[in-house]
GROMACS .gro file of C-alpha atoms in nm:
model
  464
    1MET     CA    1  -6.179   3.066   7.701
    2ALA     CA    2  -6.058   2.831   7.421
    3THR     CA    3  -5.686   2.803   7.347
    4PRO     CA    4  -5.587   2.922   6.991
    5GLN     CA    5  -5.503   2.646   6.748
    6THR     CA    6  -5.145   2.607   6.630
    7SER     CA    7  -5.042   2.695   6.273
    8SER     CA    8  -5.018   2.327   6.177
    9SER     CA    9  -5.372   2.280   6.290
   10LEU     CA   10  -5.480   2.586   6.089
   11PHE     CA   11  -5.346   2.434   5.764
   12GLY     CA   12  -5.475   2.089   5.850
   13LEU     CA   13  -5.132   1.922   5.831
   14ASP     CA   14  -5.210   1.707   6.129
   15ALA     CA   15  -5.520   1.587   5.959
   16LEU     CA   16  -5.332   1.511   5.637
   17PHE     CA   17  -5.065   1.314   5.814
   18ASP     CA   18  -5.326   1.138   6.018
   19ASN     CA   19  -5.481   1.027   5.689
   20PRO     CA   20  -5.339   0.677   5.619
   21VAL     CA   21  -5.374   0.713   5.239
   22PHE     CA   22  -5.175   1.037   5.229
   23ALA     CA   23  -4.913   0.913   5.471
   24GLY     CA   24  -4.871   0.597   5.265
   25GLY     CA   25  -4.827   0.801   4.946
   26ILE     CA   26  -4.562   1.018   5.106
   27GLY     CA   27  -4.381   0.712   5.227
   28LEU     CA   28  -4.386   0.547   4.886
   29ALA     CA   29  -4.270   0.868   4.717
   30SER     CA   30  -3.990   0.898   4.965
   31LEU     CA   31  -3.885   0.542   4.905
   32GLY     CA   32  -3.899   0.596   4.529
   33ALA     CA   33  -3.688   0.910   4.550
   34ALA     CA   34  -3.438   0.736   4.774
   35ALA     CA   35  -3.420   0.443   4.532
   36ALA     CA   36  -3.371   0.680   4.235
   37PHE     CA   37  -3.095   0.866   4.415
   38ALA     CA   38  -2.936   0.538   4.515
   39ARG     CA   39  -2.955   0.410   4.156
   40ARG     CA   40  -2.806   0.732   4.024
   41GLY     CA   41  -2.534   0.718   4.284
   42ALA     CA   42  -2.460   0.355   4.196
   43ILE     CA   43  -2.433   0.443   3.825
   44VAL     CA   44  -2.200   0.734   3.898
   45SER     CA   45  -1.995   0.518   4.132
   46LEU     CA   46  -1.971   0.237   3.878
   47GLY     CA   47  -1.873   0.486   3.607
   48ALA     CA   48  -1.603   0.630   3.829
   49ALA     CA   49  -1.484   0.282   3.923
   50ARG     CA   50  -1.480   0.184   3.556
   51ARG     CA   51  -1.272   0.487   3.467
   52ARG     CA   52  -1.038   0.412   3.754
   53LEU     CA   53  -1.011   0.037   3.715
   54LEU     CA   54  -1.035  -0.014   3.336
   55VAL     CA   55  -0.837   0.115   3.038
   56ASN     CA   56  -0.959   0.127   2.676
   57VAL     CA   57  -0.766   0.138   2.349
   58GLU     CA   58  -0.954   0.223   2.028
   59ILE     CA   59  -0.814   0.138   1.684
   60SER     CA   60  -0.978   0.291   1.378
   61LYS     CA   61  -0.992   0.117   1.042
   62GLN     CA   62  -0.787   0.403   0.898
   63ASP     CA   63  -0.499   0.315   1.129
   64PRO     CA   64  -0.232   0.081   0.983
   65ALA     CA   65  -0.255  -0.136   1.296
   66TYR     CA   66  -0.621  -0.223   1.232
   67PRO     CA   67  -0.558  -0.527   1.005
   68TRP     CA   68  -0.269  -0.630   1.230
   69ILE     CA   69  -0.496  -0.650   1.535
   70LEU     CA   70  -0.763  -0.844   1.342
   71ALA     CA   71  -0.498  -1.092   1.227
   72TRP     CA   72  -0.368  -1.121   1.583
   73LEU     CA   73  -0.717  -1.187   1.717
   74SER     CA   74  -0.759  -1.461   1.456
   75GLN     CA   75  -0.468  -1.664   1.589
   76PRO     CA   76  -0.569  -1.989   1.764
   77ARG     CA   77  -0.511  -1.983   2.140
   78VAL     CA   78  -0.522  -2.271   2.382
   79ALA     CA   79  -0.711  -2.156   2.692
   80THR     CA   80  -0.603  -2.331   3.011
   81GLY     CA   81  -0.874  -2.397   3.262
   82PHE     CA   82  -1.244  -2.470   3.234
   83ILE     CA   83  -1.367  -2.116   3.299
   84ALA     CA   84  -1.111  -1.949   3.070
   85SER     CA   85  -1.193  -2.184   2.784
   86ARG     CA   86  -1.563  -2.095   2.814
   87ILE     CA   87  -1.515  -1.719   2.851
   88THR     CA   88  -1.272  -1.674   2.561
   89ARG     CA   89  -1.476  -1.854   2.299
   90ILE     CA   90  -1.543  -1.639   1.991
   91HIS     CA   91  -1.885  -1.720   1.845
   92ASN     CA   92  -1.919  -1.442   1.583
   93LEU     CA   93  -1.676  -1.470   1.294
   94SER     CA   94  -1.631  -1.304   0.957
   95VAL     CA   95  -1.448  -1.456   0.662
   96THR     CA   96  -1.215  -1.321   0.394
   97THR     CA   97  -1.165  -1.550   0.095
   98ARG     CA   98  -0.853  -1.547  -0.119
   99THR     CA   99  -0.814  -1.742  -0.440
  100THR     CA  100  -0.492  -1.841  -0.615
  101ASN     CA  101  -0.466  -1.958  -0.972
  102SER     CA  102  -0.214  -2.236  -0.911
  103ARG     CA  103  -0.413  -2.501  -1.091
  104VAL     CA  104  -0.220  -2.719  -1.331
  105ALA     CA  105  -0.295  -2.644  -1.696
  106GLY     CA  106  -0.569  -2.867  -1.830
  107ALA     CA  107  -0.688  -2.973  -1.487
  108GLU     CA  108  -1.051  -2.938  -1.392
  109GLY     CA  109  -1.204  -2.801  -1.079
  110PRO     CA  110  -1.193  -2.465  -0.903
  111VAL     CA  111  -0.878  -2.269  -0.830
  112ASN     CA  112  -0.720  -2.297  -0.486
  113ALA     CA  113  -0.891  -2.091  -0.217
  114SER     CA  114  -0.795  -1.998   0.136
  115PHE     CA  115  -1.037  -1.874   0.401
  116PHE     CA  116  -0.920  -1.624   0.658
  117LEU     CA  117  -1.144  -1.623   0.966
  118GLN     CA  118  -1.143  -1.325   1.199
  119PRO     CA  119  -1.365  -1.199   1.483
  120GLY     CA  120  -1.691  -1.053   1.351
  121TYR     CA  121  -1.878  -0.749   1.473
  122GLY     CA  122  -1.979  -0.762   1.837
  123ARG     CA  123  -1.816  -0.830   2.173
  124HIS     CA  124  -1.555  -1.096   2.245
  125VAL     CA  125  -1.314  -1.187   2.520
  126VAL     CA  126  -0.957  -1.308   2.468
  127LYS     CA  127  -0.677  -1.384   2.708
  128PHE     CA  128  -0.322  -1.257   2.668
  129GLY     CA  129  -0.083  -1.369   2.937
  130ASN     CA  130  -0.266  -1.328   3.267
  131ALA     CA  131  -0.494  -1.052   3.140
  132TYR     CA  132  -0.844  -1.088   3.002
  133ILE     CA  133  -0.910  -0.849   2.711
  134ALA     CA  134  -1.263  -0.744   2.618
  135VAL     CA  135  -1.285  -0.685   2.242
  136ASN     CA  136  -1.561  -0.481   2.080
  137ARG     CA  137  -1.565  -0.453   1.700
  138GLU     CA  138  -1.815  -0.200   1.566
  139LYS     CA  139  -1.924  -0.076   1.224
  140HIS     CA  140  -2.056   0.279   1.223
  141SER     CA  141  -2.333   0.419   1.009
  142THR     CA  142  -2.098   0.688   0.875
  143ALA     CA  143  -1.862   0.625   0.583
  144ASN     CA  144  -1.534   0.752   0.445
  145MET     CA  145  -1.619   1.024   0.195
  146ASN     CA  146  -1.323   0.934  -0.027
  147THR     CA  147  -1.362   0.557  -0.050
  148GLY     CA  148  -1.725   0.502   0.056
  149GLU     CA  149  -1.623   0.237   0.310
  150PRO     CA  150  -1.806   0.248   0.645
  151HIS     CA  151  -1.605   0.349   0.948
  152GLU     CA  152  -1.504   0.066   1.177
  153ILE     CA  153  -1.330   0.048   1.512
  154VAL     CA  154  -1.192  -0.221   1.739
  155GLN     CA  155  -1.187  -0.137   2.109
  156LEU     CA  156  -0.974  -0.333   2.355
  157THR     CA  157  -1.051  -0.309   2.729
  158THR     CA  158  -0.869  -0.455   3.026
  159LEU     CA  159  -0.798  -0.380   3.391
  160TRP     CA  160  -0.577  -0.080   3.466
  161ALA     CA  161  -0.331  -0.309   3.641
  162TYR     CA  162  -0.272  -0.485   3.305
  163ARG     CA  163  -0.245  -0.168   3.093
  164HIS     CA  164   0.109  -0.255   2.985
  165THR     CA  165  -0.033  -0.567   2.821
  166PHE     CA  166  -0.128  -0.356   2.517
  167GLU     CA  167   0.238  -0.297   2.440
  168GLY     CA  168   0.292  -0.669   2.413
  169ILE     CA  169  -0.024  -0.712   2.204
  170PHE     CA  170   0.077  -0.450   1.947
  171ALA     CA  171   0.434  -0.579   1.934
  172GLU     CA  172   0.313  -0.933   1.871
  173ALA     CA  173   0.060  -0.813   1.610
  174HIS     CA  174   0.330  -0.614   1.429
  175THR     CA  175   0.565  -0.912   1.431
  176LEU     CA  176   0.288  -1.131   1.294
  177ALA     CA  177   0.214  -0.882   1.012
  178ALA     CA  178   0.584  -0.850   0.927
  179LYS     CA  179   0.614  -1.227   0.910
  180ALA     CA  180   0.310  -1.248   0.680
  181ASN     CA  181   0.473  -0.996   0.441
  182GLU     CA  182   0.817  -1.152   0.466
  183GLY     CA  183   0.955  -1.206   0.119
  184LYS     CA  184   0.683  -0.987  -0.034
  185THR     CA  185   0.655  -0.633  -0.164
  186VAL     CA  186   0.353  -0.421  -0.074
  187VAL     CA  187   0.232  -0.193  -0.354
  188TYR     CA  188   0.024   0.108  -0.249
  189SER     CA  189  -0.202   0.317  -0.467
  190ALA     CA  190  -0.393   0.636  -0.399
  191ARG     CA  191  -0.762   0.588  -0.321
  192GLY     CA  192  -0.911   0.930  -0.283
  193MET     CA  193  -0.686   1.117  -0.042
  194GLU     CA  194  -0.545   0.805   0.124
  195TRP     CA  195  -0.293   0.532   0.050
  196SER     CA  196  -0.414   0.174   0.052
  197PRO     CA  197  -0.254  -0.157  -0.053
  198LEU     CA  198  -0.321  -0.246  -0.414
  199GLY     CA  199  -0.439  -0.604  -0.383
  200ASP     CA  200  -0.235  -0.866  -0.198
  201SER     CA  201   0.136  -0.831  -0.136
  202ARG     CA  202   0.350  -0.948  -0.426
  203LYS     CA  203   0.639  -1.187  -0.401
  204LYS     CA  204   0.969  -1.005  -0.407
  205ARG     CA  205   1.121  -0.993  -0.750
  206PRO     CA  206   1.490  -1.088  -0.736
  207LEU     CA  207   1.715  -0.804  -0.842
  208GLY     CA  208   1.908  -1.045  -1.060
  209SER     CA  209   1.595  -1.119  -1.264
  210VAL     CA  210   1.604  -0.766  -1.412
  211ILE     CA  211   1.884  -0.752  -1.667
  212LEU     CA  212   1.996  -0.403  -1.763
  213ASP     CA  213   2.297  -0.293  -1.960
  214VAL     CA  214   2.645  -0.312  -1.811
  215GLY     CA  215   2.678  -0.113  -1.489
  216VAL     CA  216   2.334   0.055  -1.505
  217LYS     CA  217   2.170  -0.147  -1.230
  218GLU     CA  218   2.475  -0.150  -1.007
  219SER     CA  219   2.521   0.229  -1.017
  220ILE     CA  220   2.160   0.301  -0.915
  221VAL     CA  221   2.158   0.041  -0.635
  222ALA     CA  222   2.486   0.173  -0.496
  223ASP     CA  223   2.357   0.531  -0.499
  224VAL     CA  224   2.031   0.440  -0.322
  225LYS     CA  225   2.209   0.241  -0.051
  226ASP     CA  226   2.456   0.524   0.000
  227PHE     CA  227   2.167   0.768   0.043
  228LEU     CA  228   1.994   0.546   0.299
  229SER     CA  229   2.313   0.527   0.508
  230ARG     CA  230   2.367   0.906   0.521
  231GLN     CA  231   2.057   1.049   0.687
  232GLN     CA  232   2.253   1.218   0.966
  233TRP     CA  233   2.492   1.363   0.707
  234TYR     CA  234   2.198   1.541   0.543
  235VAL     CA  235   2.061   1.660   0.878
  236ASP     CA  236   2.395   1.802   0.990
  237ARG     CA  237   2.421   2.012   0.674
  238GLY     CA  238   2.060   2.126   0.668
  239ILE     CA  239   1.988   1.952   0.337
  240PRO     CA  240   1.640   1.805   0.278
  241TYR     CA  241   1.669   1.432   0.315
  242ARG     CA  242   1.523   1.318  -0.015
  243ARG     CA  243   1.656   1.174  -0.337
  244GLY     CA  244   1.508   1.174  -0.686
  245TYR     CA  245   1.578   0.947  -0.982
  246LEU     CA  246   1.461   0.969  -1.342
  247LEU     CA  247   1.449   0.656  -1.554
  248TYR     CA  248   1.376   0.726  -1.917
  249GLY     CA  249   1.374   0.524  -2.235
  250PRO     CA  250   1.141   0.341  -2.473
  251PRO     CA  251   0.854   0.124  -2.352
  252GLY     CA  252   0.937  -0.231  -2.248
  253SER     CA  253   1.294  -0.155  -2.141
  254GLY     CA  254   1.242  -0.262  -1.778
  255LYS     CA  255   1.203   0.066  -1.589
  256SER     CA  256   0.908  -0.036  -1.370
  257SER     CA  257   1.040  -0.391  -1.328
  258PHE     CA  258   1.370  -0.260  -1.198
  259ILE     CA  259   1.198  -0.034  -0.943
  260GLN     CA  260   0.992  -0.327  -0.816
  261ALA     CA  261   1.303  -0.543  -0.786
  262LEU     CA  262   1.492  -0.262  -0.611
  263ALA     CA  263   1.210  -0.231  -0.356
  264GLY     CA  264   1.240  -0.603  -0.286
  265GLU     CA  265   1.616  -0.573  -0.248
  266LEU     CA  266   1.578  -0.291   0.007
  267ASP     CA  267   1.276  -0.451   0.178
  268PHE     CA  268   1.068  -0.146   0.084
  269GLY     CA  269   0.718  -0.108  -0.052
  270VAL     CA  270   0.618   0.086  -0.363
  271ALA     CA  271   0.379   0.383  -0.349
  272MET     CA  272   0.257   0.436  -0.705
  273ILE     CA  273   0.102   0.748  -0.857
  274ASN     CA  274   0.003   0.791  -1.219
  275LEU     CA  275   0.017   1.162  -1.300
  276SER     CA  276  -0.216   1.118  -1.596
  277GLU     CA  277  -0.486   0.957  -1.379
  278MET     CA  278  -0.827   1.119  -1.400
  279GLY     CA  279  -0.893   1.330  -1.091
  280MET     CA  280  -0.529   1.377  -0.993
  281THR     CA  281  -0.484   1.745  -0.904
  282ASP     CA  282  -0.204   1.960  -0.767
  283ASP     CA  283  -0.348   1.967  -0.416
  284LYS     CA  284  -0.413   1.594  -0.410
  285LEU     CA  285  -0.060   1.514  -0.531
  286ALA     CA  286   0.099   1.742  -0.271
  287TYR     CA  287  -0.111   1.591   0.009
  288LEU     CA  288  -0.038   1.231  -0.092
  289LEU     CA  289   0.336   1.298  -0.101
  290THR     CA  290   0.325   1.427   0.257
  291LYS     CA  291   0.144   1.110   0.371
  292LEU     CA  292   0.365   0.847   0.208
  293PRO     CA  293   0.373   0.508   0.383
  294LYS     CA  294   0.696   0.441   0.569
  295ARG     CA  295   0.977   0.256   0.393
  296CYS     CA  296   0.835   0.301   0.047
  297LEU     CA  297   0.976   0.401  -0.290
  298LEU     CA  298   0.764   0.667  -0.454
  299LEU     CA  299   0.694   0.586  -0.819
  300LEU     CA  300   0.562   0.867  -1.041
  301GLU     CA  301   0.479   0.714  -1.375
  302ASP     CA  302   0.449   0.914  -1.697
  303ALA     CA  303   0.617   1.225  -1.558
  304ASP     CA  304   0.577   1.393  -1.896
  305ALA     CA  305   0.198   1.389  -1.848
  306ALA     CA  306   0.222   1.701  -1.629
  307PHE     CA  307   0.370   1.893  -1.919
  308VAL     CA  308   0.060   1.847  -2.130
  309ASN     CA  309  -0.123   2.079  -1.892
  310ARG     CA  310   0.098   2.380  -1.814
  311ARG     CA  311  -0.180   2.633  -1.773
  312HIS     CA  312  -0.210   2.842  -1.459
  313ARG     CA  313  -0.507   2.834  -1.228
  314ASP     CA  314  -0.813   3.017  -1.348
  315THR     CA  315  -1.001   3.267  -1.133
  316ASP     CA  316  -1.231   2.987  -1.019
  317GLY     CA  317  -0.936   2.776  -0.905
  318TYR     CA  318  -0.964   2.522  -1.186
  319SER     CA  319  -0.627   2.416  -1.326
  320GLY     CA  320  -0.718   2.153  -1.580
  321ALA     CA  321  -0.785   1.782  -1.583
  322THR     CA  322  -0.437   1.669  -1.474
  323VAL     CA  323  -0.146   1.776  -1.256
  324THR     CA  324   0.007   2.102  -1.372
  325PHE     CA  325   0.376   2.159  -1.426
  326SER     CA  326   0.406   2.398  -1.132
  327GLY     CA  327   0.207   2.161  -0.911
  328LEU     CA  328   0.449   1.877  -0.981
  329LEU     CA  329   0.750   2.098  -0.906
  330ASN     CA  330   0.604   2.219  -0.577
  331ALA     CA  331   0.513   1.866  -0.468
  332LEU     CA  332   0.867   1.743  -0.533
  333ASP     CA  333   1.066   2.036  -0.398
  334GLY     CA  334   0.831   2.301  -0.262
  335VAL     CA  335   0.792   2.449   0.085
  336ALA     CA  336   0.550   2.174   0.189
  337ALA     CA  337   0.742   1.890   0.020
  338SER     CA  338   0.795   1.586   0.240
  339GLU     CA  339   1.133   1.453   0.348
  340GLU     CA  340   1.272   1.103   0.404
  341ARG     CA  341   1.168   1.018   0.051
  342ILE     CA  342   1.311   0.829  -0.245
  343ALA     CA  343   1.125   0.919  -0.563
  344PHE     CA  344   1.150   0.748  -0.900
  345LEU     CA  345   1.009   0.922  -1.207
  346THR     CA  346   0.965   0.733  -1.532
  347THR     CA  347   0.898   0.864  -1.880
  348ASN     CA  348   0.907   0.741  -2.238
  349HIS     CA  349   0.953   1.095  -2.372
  350ILE     CA  350   1.235   1.277  -2.197
  351GLU     CA  351   1.228   1.545  -2.464
  352ARG     CA  352   0.900   1.666  -2.317
  353LEU     CA  353   1.052   1.731  -1.974
  354ASP     CA  354   1.148   2.080  -1.867
  355PRO     CA  355   1.498   2.157  -1.729
  356ALA     CA  356   1.328   2.290  -1.415
  357LEU     CA  357   1.212   1.937  -1.330
  358ILE     CA  358   1.538   1.754  -1.384
  359ARG     CA  359   1.759   1.993  -1.190
  360PRO     CA  360   1.939   1.858  -0.878
  361GLY     CA  361   1.714   1.855  -0.575
  362ARG     CA  362   1.420   1.728  -0.777
  363VAL     CA  363   1.600   1.473  -0.993
  364ASP     CA  364   1.946   1.392  -0.862
  365MET     CA  365   2.028   1.108  -1.100
  366MET     CA  366   1.911   1.044  -1.455
  367THR     CA  367   1.960   0.708  -1.619
  368ARG     CA  368   1.856   0.592  -1.962
  369ILE     CA  369   1.724   0.238  -1.978
  370GLY     CA  370   1.709   0.183  -2.347
  371GLU     CA  371   1.676  -0.081  -2.613
  372ALA     CA  372   1.805  -0.433  -2.565
  373THR     CA  373   2.179  -0.473  -2.611
  374ARG     CA  374   2.383  -0.779  -2.698
  375TYR     CA  375   2.488  -0.804  -2.332
  376GLN     CA  376   2.126  -0.811  -2.213
  377ALA     CA  377   2.011  -1.058  -2.478
  378GLY     CA  378   2.292  -1.297  -2.384
  379HIS     CA  379   2.218  -1.284  -2.012
  380MET     CA  380   1.847  -1.329  -2.072
  381TRP     CA  381   1.922  -1.638  -2.280
  382ASP     CA  382   2.125  -1.781  -1.993
  383ARG     CA  383   1.839  -1.726  -1.748
  384PHE     CA  384   1.590  -1.910  -1.970
  385TYR     CA  385   1.799  -2.178  -2.138
  386GLY     CA  386   2.124  -2.193  -1.939
  387ASP     CA  387   2.034  -2.528  -1.787
  388VAL     CA  388   1.994  -2.696  -2.128
  389ASP     CA  389   2.235  -2.489  -2.340
  390ILE     CA  390   2.541  -2.591  -2.141
  391SER     CA  391   2.781  -2.542  -2.433
  392SER     CA  392   2.634  -2.196  -2.514
  393LEU     CA  393   2.607  -2.291  -2.881
  394GLY     CA  394   2.239  -2.202  -2.883
  395LYS     CA  395   2.315  -1.860  -2.736
  396GLU     CA  396   2.574  -1.789  -3.003
  397GLN     CA  397   2.326  -1.886  -3.277
  398PHE     CA  398   2.060  -1.662  -3.124
  399LEU     CA  399   2.290  -1.361  -3.090
  400ARG     CA  400   2.423  -1.415  -3.443
  401ARG     CA  401   2.067  -1.420  -3.572
  402LEU     CA  402   1.989  -1.090  -3.395
  403ASP     CA  403   2.304  -0.940  -3.550
  404GLU     CA  404   2.190  -1.051  -3.893
  405LEU     CA  405   1.855  -0.884  -3.836
  406GLY     CA  406   2.025  -0.564  -3.723
  407LEU     CA  407   1.839  -0.559  -3.393
  408PHE     CA  408   2.135  -0.413  -3.202
  409GLY     CA  409   2.139  -0.095  -3.409
  410SER     CA  410   2.384  -0.197  -3.680
  411ASN     CA  411   2.397  -0.430  -3.978
  412PRO     CA  412   2.661  -0.703  -4.021
  413ASP     CA  413   2.857  -0.469  -4.253
  414GLY     CA  414   2.877  -0.204  -3.983
  415THR     CA  415   2.618   0.036  -4.122
  416SER     CA  416   2.338   0.164  -3.905
  417SER     CA  417   2.023  -0.043  -3.923
  418HIS     CA  418   1.803   0.204  -3.731
  419ARG     CA  419   1.644  -0.102  -3.582
  420HIS     CA  420   1.621  -0.213  -3.221
  421THR     CA  421   1.418  -0.445  -3.002
  422SER     CA  422   1.323  -0.437  -2.636
  423THR     CA  423   1.395  -0.670  -2.347
  424ALA     CA  424   1.019  -0.713  -2.306
  425ALA     CA  425   0.998  -0.845  -2.664
  426ILE     CA  426   1.286  -1.088  -2.606
  427GLN     CA  427   1.126  -1.212  -2.286
  428GLY     CA  428   0.797  -1.259  -2.468
  429LEU     CA  429   0.975  -1.467  -2.732
  430PHE     CA  430   1.137  -1.686  -2.467
  431LEU     CA  431   0.808  -1.731  -2.282
  432PHE     CA  432   0.646  -1.846  -2.605
  433ASN     CA  433   0.925  -2.104  -2.644
  434LYS     CA  434   0.978  -2.203  -2.282
  435SER     CA  435   1.126  -2.545  -2.356
  436ASP     CA  436   1.227  -2.498  -2.720
  437MET     CA  437   1.539  -2.288  -2.762
  438GLN     CA  438   1.561  -2.375  -3.130
  439GLY     CA  439   1.210  -2.242  -3.172
  440ALA     CA  440   1.325  -1.914  -3.016
  441ILE     CA  441   1.609  -1.890  -3.268
  442HIS     CA  442   1.381  -1.963  -3.564
  443MET     CA  443   1.125  -1.705  -3.446
  444ALA     CA  444   1.381  -1.431  -3.382
  445GLU     CA  445   1.252  -1.238  -3.685
  446GLY     CA  446   0.939  -1.170  -3.484
  447LEU     CA  447   1.145  -0.931  -3.269
  448ILE     CA  448   1.158  -0.677  -3.551
  449PRO     CA  449   0.941  -0.380  -3.443
  450ARG     CA  450   0.629  -0.346  -3.652
  451ASN     CA  451   0.411  -0.047  -3.718
  452PHE     CA  452   0.048  -0.144  -3.692
  453GLU     CA  453  -0.195   0.059  -3.899
  454ALA     CA  454  -0.570   0.044  -3.927
  455GLU     CA  455  -0.689  -0.165  -4.217
  456ASN     CA  456  -0.858   0.011  -4.505
  457VAL     CA  457  -1.228  -0.050  -4.488
  458GLY     CA  458  -1.405  -0.052  -4.823
  459SER     CA  459  -1.723   0.134  -4.893
  460ASP     CA  460  -1.911  -0.196  -4.916
  461ALA     CA  461  -1.820  -0.274  -4.556
  462LEU     CA  462  -1.921   0.071  -4.441
  463GLN     CA  463  -2.263   0.024  -4.590
  464LYS     CA  464  -2.327  -0.298  -4.402
   0.00000   0.00000   0.00000
């Protein structure tokens, strides 16, 4: 009797495996699966090794260190060794052009230009000390909603063993940036909801170049320096560490110029906000004041502009076209007001300000910077013509002429002239007569303030 077939024989597995085509297919599939698993395992292993052996640092364009790192990468480096010199070559560059109008008057040709080369978008390799740094600069397809600028990043990668190299890189980049701004004042303005430098850094204005009346400049400088030296004193007593100053007076008296010179004296920047700027709202002002750049004087120009719009918020949240009175108060001294701040407010119309604004805690010191005095006019003369008017005879003639014109508030007979001039007008006169002090004396009558009115237009002109 025949022996029963096994189960493998029943399903024909032996026949399938005996088939060379099928067996070959199984073998190839097995090899393919093994290769896929091996590839996947290699990728996972390499990823794990990369995470273990490498360290990345990403710097966004919104970070203050972003331009510092680009400037650091742009510095020339001498690579020692054949391989290092080939690996660290940067082939993709981008350029930033700066022009300066230092051309001599009457000369032809273009103005002076400087070209600042920096690594372009893509991958680069640099060497710092014994460490090789892989640099990847990318521009994203997304953009900043406030400024419209595309997002950018710079990513630095090196071996984990050299992770402390980044500390040296950032320290060197910061030192390089500080050296580039040495002797300059950075002016910031609000762009959307962020602070950004307003053009290139400006050369520091010497404090002595701003001539105010007797003791005015000295008292403000002494108060600011005293405040900066007493931070712990404020902390110990639980007092918010901030100080406010109000400079008021007619236009052209030197309020903004003094603030710029004071920033240079303290080695501070200036963060400038115009309260009458279109689009400036209560929320935006409060946010900007909490995000002030470090070591900056806050300058709020035209503080009286907030008093034009003193309406409360409507049901739809709209509060008008400018900063409201309550919004300004809350930004300066509200619950969310920032600390470690020195704020300067300027106005040409102090009569429009409310007592709630100028109380201590919001405005701690008020100083009037007014019309030009005899003291200021004399010192300005010395700055412009002191090197040629050694005997000071020209200065005496100029001051006597201003007295005759009643430009210091009184006539020669002692009666009130109701007439003044500004330091800006005197400076303009001297600039017009840079090398002619006698011309400045003869043209002193031009310092008399004039009221300009629209000319009457005849009906014949209207018909044309």
